[in-house]
Amino acid sequence: MVARTAGLFLLWSTLIGFGLTDAIAGALTSLVAARSSLWLLPRGTLRVRPGGAITLALHLVGQAIGAGIDSARRALAPSLPIQPGFIAYPTRLPAGLARDLFAATTSLLPGTLPSGNDHDGALLVHCVDVDRPLAAKLAHDEARAARAFG
């Protein structure tokens, strides 16, 4: 509880600032949020491997930058090919928080947006260009997520 509260307070302070009024509001908010998080995500529900999580976070920053550059290129050069559609990616992660986190991170790949599961349980991903080799990138990111949250 203390670690969650401290982490949330650090996040609050980074986003809002370090003024006295802000610190009081941040401390109360962090305490309530940490208490709620224990109810929503009890201890031991997710095993986080710090090294894998740091590697994943750095990778996601790069992915987000790449996605922004790709989007800008497509907006400024409309002649770039697009073939919108869906692909079904059969993830090996079991249903649960780790799989949900992986699905959320797929939105950081350029031109992708997770949009649920198909009837077989595969992750459905909407793509700007289904002709790009997206499955290999998803497999790579899934392996990173498994190392971080396995």
Short mmCIF file of C-alpha atoms in Angstrom, two decimals:
data_model
loop_
_atom_site.label_atom_id
_atom_site.label_comp_id
_atom_site.label_asym_id
_atom_site.label_seq_id
_atom_site.Cartn_x
_atom_site.Cartn_y
_atom_site.Cartn_z
CA MET A 1 0.00 0.00 0.00
CA VAL A 2 2.83 2.39 0.87
CA ALA A 3 4.66 1.73 -2.41
CA ARG A 4 1.50 2.23 -4.47
CA THR A 5 0.65 5.44 -2.62
CA ALA A 6 4.19 6.77 -3.05
CA GLY A 7 4.24 5.89 -6.74
CA LEU A 8 0.90 7.57 -7.34
CA PHE A 9 1.98 10.63 -5.37
CA LEU A 10 5.15 10.85 -7.45
CA LEU A 11 3.06 10.67 -10.61
CA TRP A 12 0.70 13.34 -9.25
CA SER A 13 3.61 15.62 -8.32
CA THR A 14 5.20 15.19 -11.72
CA LEU A 15 1.98 16.09 -13.53
CA ILE A 16 0.58 18.78 -11.21
CA GLY A 17 3.51 20.31 -9.36
CA PHE A 18 4.98 20.56 -5.90
CA GLY A 19 3.03 23.44 -4.28
CA LEU A 20 1.70 22.98 -0.74
CA THR A 21 -1.97 22.90 -1.77
CA ASP A 22 -1.15 20.58 -4.64
CA ALA A 23 0.83 18.28 -2.34
CA ILE A 24 -2.07 18.00 0.13
CA ALA A 25 -4.57 17.26 -2.64
CA GLY A 26 -2.08 14.85 -4.22
CA ALA A 27 -1.48 12.99 -0.97
CA LEU A 28 -5.20 12.50 -0.37
CA THR A 29 -5.86 11.54 -3.98
CA SER A 30 -2.92 9.13 -4.01
CA LEU A 31 -4.11 7.47 -0.82
CA VAL A 32 -7.64 6.99 -2.17
CA ALA A 33 -6.31 5.78 -5.53
CA ALA A 34 -3.91 3.29 -3.88
CA ARG A 35 -6.71 1.95 -1.69
CA SER A 36 -8.98 1.59 -4.73
CA SER A 37 -6.22 -0.08 -6.72
CA LEU A 38 -5.83 -2.74 -4.04
CA TRP A 39 -9.51 -3.52 -4.39
CA LEU A 40 -9.36 -3.55 -8.21
CA LEU A 41 -5.98 -5.28 -8.49
CA PRO A 42 -5.09 -7.23 -5.33
CA ARG A 43 -1.46 -7.92 -4.49
CA GLY A 44 0.02 -10.88 -6.30
CA THR A 45 -2.38 -10.66 -9.25
CA LEU A 46 0.37 -9.57 -11.62
CA ARG A 47 4.04 -10.48 -11.43
CA VAL A 48 6.10 -7.59 -12.73
CA ARG A 49 9.72 -8.19 -13.63
CA PRO A 50 11.46 -4.81 -13.24
CA GLY A 51 14.07 -5.38 -15.95
CA GLY A 52 11.49 -6.55 -18.45
CA ALA A 53 9.11 -3.73 -17.54
CA ILE A 54 11.81 -1.08 -18.04
CA THR A 55 12.80 -2.59 -21.38
CA LEU A 56 9.15 -2.71 -22.43
CA ALA A 57 8.58 0.91 -21.38
CA LEU A 58 11.59 2.13 -23.36
CA HIS A 59 10.46 0.10 -26.36
CA LEU A 60 6.96 1.59 -26.12
CA VAL A 61 8.36 5.12 -26.13
CA GLY A 62 10.17 4.28 -29.37
CA GLN A 63 7.00 2.72 -30.77
CA ALA A 64 4.97 5.83 -29.94
CA ILE A 65 7.51 8.08 -31.65
CA GLY A 66 7.54 5.78 -34.69
CA ALA A 67 3.74 5.77 -34.80
CA GLY A 68 3.67 9.56 -34.75
CA ILE A 69 6.22 9.79 -37.55
CA ASP A 70 4.33 7.21 -39.61
CA SER A 71 1.04 9.05 -39.13
CA ALA A 72 2.64 12.36 -40.12
CA ARG A 73 4.16 10.78 -43.24
CA ARG A 74 0.80 9.36 -44.28
CA ALA A 75 -0.92 12.70 -43.69
CA LEU A 76 1.70 14.66 -45.63
CA ALA A 77 2.14 12.11 -48.41
CA PRO A 78 -1.32 10.77 -49.22
CA SER A 79 0.19 8.70 -52.03
CA LEU A 80 1.51 6.22 -49.46
CA PRO A 81 -0.38 2.96 -49.82
CA ILE A 82 -3.07 2.11 -47.31
CA GLN A 83 -5.13 -1.03 -47.17
CA PRO A 84 -7.31 -0.69 -44.06
CA GLY A 85 -8.76 -3.76 -42.44
CA PHE A 86 -8.53 -6.16 -39.53
CA ILE A 87 -6.09 -8.92 -38.71
CA ALA A 88 -6.62 -11.62 -36.10
CA TYR A 89 -3.53 -12.22 -33.97
CA PRO A 90 -3.67 -15.47 -31.94
CA THR A 91 -1.90 -14.36 -28.77
CA ARG A 92 -0.24 -16.92 -26.50
CA LEU A 93 -0.81 -14.86 -23.36
CA PRO A 94 -3.61 -16.20 -21.19
CA ALA A 95 -6.68 -14.04 -20.65
CA GLY A 96 -6.08 -11.56 -17.87
CA LEU A 97 -4.14 -8.43 -17.04
CA ALA A 98 -0.93 -9.28 -18.92
CA ARG A 99 -2.90 -9.94 -22.11
CA ASP A 100 -4.91 -6.76 -21.61
CA LEU A 101 -1.71 -4.74 -21.19
CA PHE A 102 -0.29 -6.31 -24.36
CA ALA A 103 -3.48 -5.44 -26.25
CA ALA A 104 -3.29 -1.85 -25.02
CA THR A 105 0.32 -1.52 -26.14
CA THR A 106 -0.51 -2.69 -29.67
CA SER A 107 -2.12 0.71 -30.25
CA LEU A 108 1.41 2.16 -30.18
CA LEU A 109 2.41 0.29 -33.31
CA PRO A 110 2.11 2.62 -36.31
CA GLY A 111 -1.37 2.42 -37.83
CA THR A 112 -2.87 -0.10 -35.42
CA LEU A 113 -5.69 -0.18 -32.91
CA PRO A 114 -6.78 -3.22 -30.89
CA SER A 115 -10.50 -3.78 -31.17
CA GLY A 116 -11.41 -6.84 -29.13
CA ASN A 117 -11.24 -10.55 -29.73
CA ASP A 118 -12.71 -12.76 -32.42
CA HIS A 119 -14.83 -15.84 -31.70
CA ASP A 120 -11.65 -17.97 -31.39
CA GLY A 121 -10.11 -15.64 -28.80
CA ALA A 122 -7.56 -14.08 -31.17
CA LEU A 123 -6.82 -10.39 -30.72
CA LEU A 124 -8.47 -8.32 -33.46
CA VAL A 125 -6.32 -5.41 -34.58
CA HIS A 126 -7.51 -2.72 -36.97
CA CYS A 127 -4.69 -1.71 -39.31
CA VAL A 128 -4.19 1.17 -41.69
CA ASP A 129 -2.35 -1.21 -43.99
CA VAL A 130 -3.00 -4.96 -43.64
CA ASP A 131 -0.31 -5.67 -46.24
CA ARG A 132 2.44 -4.65 -43.78
CA PRO A 133 4.13 -7.46 -41.79
CA LEU A 134 2.28 -6.69 -38.58
CA ALA A 135 2.08 -10.22 -37.15
CA ALA A 136 5.87 -10.37 -36.70
CA LYS A 137 5.87 -7.04 -34.84
CA LEU A 138 3.00 -8.19 -32.64
CA ALA A 139 4.84 -11.43 -31.83
CA HIS A 140 7.93 -9.40 -30.89
CA ASP A 141 5.89 -7.10 -28.62
CA GLU A 142 4.04 -10.04 -27.11
CA ALA A 143 7.35 -11.64 -26.15
CA ARG A 144 8.43 -8.37 -24.51
CA ALA A 145 5.15 -8.20 -22.59
CA ALA A 146 5.56 -11.82 -21.47
CA ARG A 147 9.07 -11.04 -20.18
CA ALA A 148 7.80 -7.97 -18.32
CA PHE A 149 4.64 -9.48 -16.87
CA GLY A 150 5.22 -13.24 -17.07
#
